[in-house]
Amino acid sequence: MAVVEGMSLTRRRVLAGATGAALAPLGAATAAAARTADLAALRRDLDGPVVLPGDPDYPEARRLYQPRYDAVAPGAVAYPAHERDVAVCLAFARRTGVPVVPRGGGHSYAGFSTGTGLVIDVGALATVTADGDGTARVGAGARLGEVNAALAARGVAVPTGLCPSVGIAGLTLGGGLGVSSRAYGTTSDRLTGIRLVTPDGTIRDVDATQDPELFWALRGGGHSYAGFSTGTGLVIDVGALATVTADGDGTARVGAGARL
């Protein structure tokens, strides 16, 4: 929590007020703007696919984990092949006024993973690497199942939830409560850096030394972080994998990293 001139601020309160200012040109956009020829033209600028209404893949592209939002019809769903594609999408949205929504796992119960404008699905940015220095670099599109499996293979872990199809970026930037949070904290507690694309299409690395105020806001800001940026990668502090194995003889083997 930060205090500014005697007023306490939470990350969510900071971002709720700042999001509109950060993307002011997008605020005046309408759903009709999302269905112009500009969105079709975006296909030429991306290496990844762009799915439009009427395309055979559109029904699947618009579908989320939460069926209550099936009625929402995006003007387009872009699938960036790399972070440069993300930069192109954000620069396009700022230039044309088309509203933009980033999407990871598509699990938002509040519907923040969809909209009537341009949905940027970062699912292709899903690499997971443990660097051997106590951190892991995780693509914003990675799902928890992929993250947990890749880290477990290296003997390390990070506190997350159990649902394998939840996106790591949304979980982390929203706080990241999980089954091990009481012992190991939230996922956002372990976030040490984020690589992101700002609304003008600039690719930046943000951490506690490079733009610490923005880093503070991102750690727990939830869906509002999209008002500042679309994340393409996370740097997460990892710890030794805690193992508990029942031997079948009335005993259990407990790894050194385990906590109650």
Coordinates of C-alpha atoms in Angstrom, one line a residue:
M1 CA 0.0 0.0 0.0
A2 CA 1.2 3.5 -0.8
V3 CA 0.4 6.8 0.9
V4 CA 0.1 9.9 -1.2
E5 CA -0.4 13.2 0.7
G6 CA -2.0 11.5 3.6
M7 CA -4.4 9.2 1.5
S8 CA -3.9 5.5 1.4
L9 CA -4.0 3.9 -2.0
T10 CA -4.3 0.3 -3.0
R11 CA -3.0 -0.9 -6.3
R12 CA -6.5 -1.4 -7.7
R13 CA -7.5 2.2 -6.7
V14 CA -4.4 3.6 -8.5
L15 CA -5.1 1.7 -11.6
A16 CA -8.8 2.3 -11.6
G17 CA -8.1 6.0 -11.9
A18 CA -5.1 5.8 -14.2
T19 CA -6.5 3.4 -16.8
G20 CA -8.7 5.8 -18.5
A21 CA -6.0 8.4 -18.7
A22 CA -3.4 5.9 -20.0
L23 CA -5.6 4.9 -22.9
A24 CA -7.8 8.0 -23.3
P25 CA -7.9 7.7 -27.1
L26 CA -9.5 4.2 -26.7
G27 CA -12.2 5.4 -24.3
A28 CA -14.2 7.1 -27.1
A29 CA -14.2 4.1 -29.3
T30 CA -17.5 2.3 -30.1
A31 CA -18.3 -1.3 -30.9
A32 CA -18.9 -0.2 -34.5
A33 CA -15.3 1.0 -34.8
A34 CA -14.2 -2.6 -34.1
R35 CA -15.9 -3.8 -37.3
T36 CA -14.2 -1.6 -39.8
A37 CA -11.9 -2.5 -42.6
D38 CA -9.0 -1.5 -40.3
L39 CA -9.3 -4.7 -38.4
A40 CA -9.1 -6.7 -41.6
A41 CA -6.0 -4.7 -42.6
L42 CA -4.4 -5.6 -39.3
R43 CA -3.9 -9.1 -40.7
R44 CA -1.3 -7.8 -43.1
D45 CA 0.9 -6.4 -40.3
L46 CA 1.0 -9.5 -38.0
D47 CA 2.9 -12.7 -38.3
G48 CA 0.3 -14.4 -36.1
P49 CA -3.4 -14.9 -37.3
V50 CA -6.2 -12.5 -36.9
V51 CA -9.7 -14.0 -36.7
L52 CA -12.7 -11.9 -37.8
P53 CA -16.5 -12.4 -37.6
G54 CA -17.5 -14.7 -40.4
D55 CA -14.2 -16.7 -40.4
P56 CA -14.6 -20.4 -39.8
D57 CA -12.5 -20.2 -36.6
Y58 CA -14.4 -17.2 -35.1
P59 CA -16.9 -19.2 -32.9
E60 CA -13.9 -20.9 -31.2
A61 CA -11.8 -17.8 -31.1
R62 CA -14.5 -15.8 -29.2
R63 CA -15.2 -18.6 -26.7
L64 CA -14.0 -18.3 -23.1
Y65 CA -13.8 -20.6 -20.2
Q66 CA -16.9 -18.8 -18.8
P67 CA -19.9 -19.5 -21.1
R68 CA -21.8 -16.6 -19.5
Y69 CA -19.9 -14.3 -21.9
D70 CA -20.6 -16.2 -25.1
A71 CA -22.8 -13.4 -26.3
V72 CA -19.9 -10.9 -26.4
A73 CA -18.7 -10.6 -30.0
P74 CA -15.2 -9.3 -30.4
G75 CA -14.5 -7.3 -33.6
A76 CA -11.4 -9.4 -34.0
V77 CA -9.2 -11.8 -32.1
A78 CA -5.5 -11.5 -32.7
Y79 CA -3.0 -14.2 -31.9
P80 CA 0.5 -12.6 -31.7
A81 CA 3.3 -14.9 -32.7
H82 CA 5.8 -12.8 -30.7
E83 CA 6.0 -9.6 -28.7
R84 CA 6.5 -7.5 -31.8
D85 CA 3.0 -8.6 -32.9
V86 CA 1.7 -7.4 -29.5
A87 CA 3.3 -4.0 -30.1
V88 CA 1.8 -3.8 -33.5
C89 CA -1.7 -4.6 -32.1
L90 CA -1.4 -1.9 -29.4
A91 CA -0.1 0.7 -31.7
F92 CA -3.0 -0.1 -34.1
A93 CA -5.5 0.2 -31.3
R94 CA -4.2 3.5 -30.2
R95 CA -4.1 4.8 -33.8
T96 CA -7.6 3.7 -34.7
G97 CA -9.5 4.0 -31.4
V98 CA -10.5 0.4 -31.3
P99 CA -10.8 -0.9 -27.7
V100 CA -8.3 -3.6 -26.8
V101 CA -8.5 -6.4 -24.3
P102 CA -5.6 -8.8 -23.5
R103 CA -6.5 -12.5 -23.0
G104 CA -4.4 -15.2 -21.4
G105 CA -6.4 -18.2 -20.1
G106 CA -9.8 -16.6 -20.6
H107 CA -10.9 -17.4 -17.0
S108 CA -12.0 -14.0 -15.8
Y109 CA -15.2 -14.5 -13.9
A110 CA -15.9 -10.7 -14.4
G111 CA -15.6 -10.9 -18.2
F112 CA -12.3 -9.0 -18.4
S113 CA -11.0 -11.5 -21.0
T114 CA -13.3 -10.3 -23.8
G115 CA -14.8 -7.2 -25.4
T116 CA -16.4 -5.8 -28.5
G117 CA -13.1 -4.5 -29.9
L118 CA -9.7 -6.2 -30.5
V119 CA -8.9 -9.2 -28.2
I120 CA -5.2 -9.9 -28.0
D121 CA -4.7 -13.6 -27.2
V122 CA -1.2 -14.1 -25.9
G123 CA -1.5 -17.9 -25.8
A124 CA 1.5 -18.4 -28.2
L125 CA 3.8 -16.6 -25.8
A126 CA 4.0 -19.6 -23.5
T127 CA 7.7 -20.5 -23.0
V128 CA 8.8 -21.5 -19.4
T129 CA 12.5 -21.6 -18.5
A130 CA 14.2 -21.9 -15.1
D131 CA 17.4 -19.9 -15.3
G132 CA 19.3 -21.6 -12.5
D133 CA 19.6 -18.3 -10.6
G134 CA 16.5 -18.8 -8.5
T135 CA 14.2 -17.3 -11.1
A136 CA 12.0 -18.5 -14.0
R137 CA 11.1 -16.6 -17.1
V138 CA 7.5 -17.4 -18.1
G139 CA 5.7 -16.2 -21.2
A140 CA 2.4 -14.3 -20.5
G141 CA 0.4 -16.9 -22.4
A142 CA 1.6 -19.9 -20.4
R143 CA -1.1 -21.8 -18.4
L144 CA -0.6 -23.1 -14.9
G145 CA -0.4 -26.7 -16.0
E146 CA 2.4 -25.9 -18.3
V147 CA 4.2 -23.7 -15.8
N148 CA 3.9 -26.2 -12.9
A149 CA 5.1 -29.1 -15.0
A150 CA 8.0 -27.3 -16.5
L151 CA 9.2 -26.0 -13.1
A152 CA 8.7 -29.4 -11.4
A153 CA 11.0 -31.0 -14.0
R154 CA 13.7 -28.6 -12.7
G155 CA 12.9 -29.3 -9.1
V156 CA 11.5 -25.9 -8.4
A157 CA 8.0 -24.4 -7.9
V158 CA 6.1 -21.2 -7.4
P159 CA 2.8 -20.8 -5.5
T160 CA -0.1 -21.0 -7.9
G161 CA -3.6 -22.4 -8.1
L162 CA -4.6 -25.9 -9.2
C163 CA -6.7 -25.3 -12.4
P164 CA -4.3 -26.1 -15.2
S165 CA -5.9 -23.9 -17.9
V166 CA -5.7 -20.6 -15.9
G167 CA -3.3 -18.2 -17.4
I168 CA -0.2 -17.3 -15.4
A169 CA -0.2 -13.6 -16.3
G170 CA -3.8 -12.9 -15.1
L171 CA -3.3 -14.9 -12.0
T172 CA 0.0 -13.2 -11.1
L173 CA -1.1 -9.7 -11.8
G174 CA -4.3 -10.2 -10.0
G175 CA -2.5 -11.3 -6.8
G176 CA -2.4 -15.1 -7.3
L177 CA -4.0 -16.9 -4.4
G178 CA -3.5 -20.7 -4.4
V179 CA -3.6 -23.7 -2.3
S180 CA -0.1 -23.1 -0.9
S181 CA -0.5 -19.3 -0.3
R182 CA -0.7 -19.6 3.5
A183 CA 2.7 -21.2 3.5
Y184 CA 4.5 -19.6 0.5
G185 CA 2.5 -16.4 -0.2
T186 CA 0.8 -15.3 -3.4
T187 CA 2.2 -15.6 -6.9
S188 CA 2.5 -11.8 -7.2
D189 CA 4.8 -11.9 -4.1
R190 CA 7.2 -13.9 -6.2
L191 CA 7.1 -11.6 -9.2
T192 CA 10.5 -9.9 -9.7
G193 CA 10.0 -8.4 -13.2
I194 CA 7.7 -8.1 -16.1
R195 CA 8.3 -7.5 -19.8
L196 CA 5.5 -5.6 -21.3
V197 CA 4.3 -3.5 -24.3
T198 CA 2.9 0.0 -23.5
P199 CA 0.0 1.5 -25.3
D200 CA 2.2 3.3 -27.8
G201 CA 3.8 -0.1 -28.8
T202 CA 7.0 0.3 -26.8
I203 CA 8.5 -2.9 -25.4
R204 CA 9.8 -2.4 -21.8
D205 CA 11.3 -4.3 -18.9
V206 CA 9.9 -3.2 -15.5
D207 CA 11.1 -4.3 -12.1
A208 CA 11.8 -2.8 -8.7
T209 CA 14.7 -0.7 -10.1
Q210 CA 13.4 0.1 -13.6
D211 CA 10.1 2.0 -13.0
P212 CA 9.4 0.9 -9.5
E213 CA 6.1 2.7 -9.2
L214 CA 4.7 0.9 -12.2
F215 CA 6.1 -2.4 -10.9
W216 CA 4.3 -1.7 -7.6
A217 CA 1.0 -1.1 -9.4
L218 CA 1.3 -4.2 -11.6
R219 CA 1.8 -6.6 -8.6
G220 CA -1.9 -7.0 -7.8
G221 CA -3.5 -4.5 -10.1
G222 CA -5.6 -7.2 -11.8
H223 CA -7.3 -6.6 -15.1
S224 CA -6.6 -2.9 -14.9
Y225 CA -3.0 -3.4 -15.8
A226 CA -4.2 -3.5 -19.4
G227 CA -4.7 0.2 -19.1
F228 CA -1.0 0.5 -19.0
S229 CA 0.3 -2.4 -21.0
T230 CA 0.0 -5.9 -22.3
G231 CA 2.4 -8.2 -20.6
T232 CA 4.5 -10.6 -22.7
G233 CA 6.7 -12.2 -20.1
L234 CA 7.2 -12.6 -16.3
V235 CA 10.2 -13.1 -14.2
I236 CA 9.3 -15.1 -11.1
D237 CA 11.3 -16.1 -8.0
V238 CA 11.1 -19.8 -7.6
G239 CA 11.9 -22.1 -4.6
A240 CA 12.8 -25.7 -4.1
L241 CA 9.9 -28.1 -4.9
A242 CA 8.3 -29.2 -1.7
T243 CA 7.4 -33.0 -1.9
V244 CA 5.4 -35.2 0.4
T245 CA 5.3 -38.9 -0.6
A246 CA 3.2 -41.5 1.2
D247 CA 5.2 -44.8 1.2
G248 CA 2.2 -47.1 1.8
D249 CA 3.6 -48.4 5.1
G250 CA 2.1 -45.8 7.3
T251 CA 4.9 -43.3 6.8
A252 CA 5.6 -40.4 4.5
R253 CA 8.7 -38.8 3.1
V254 CA 8.6 -35.0 3.4
G255 CA 10.9 -32.8 1.3
A256 CA 13.0 -30.2 2.9
G257 CA 11.1 -27.4 1.2
A258 CA 7.7 -28.4 2.6
R259 CA 5.9 -26.2 5.1
L260 CA 2.8 -26.7 7.2

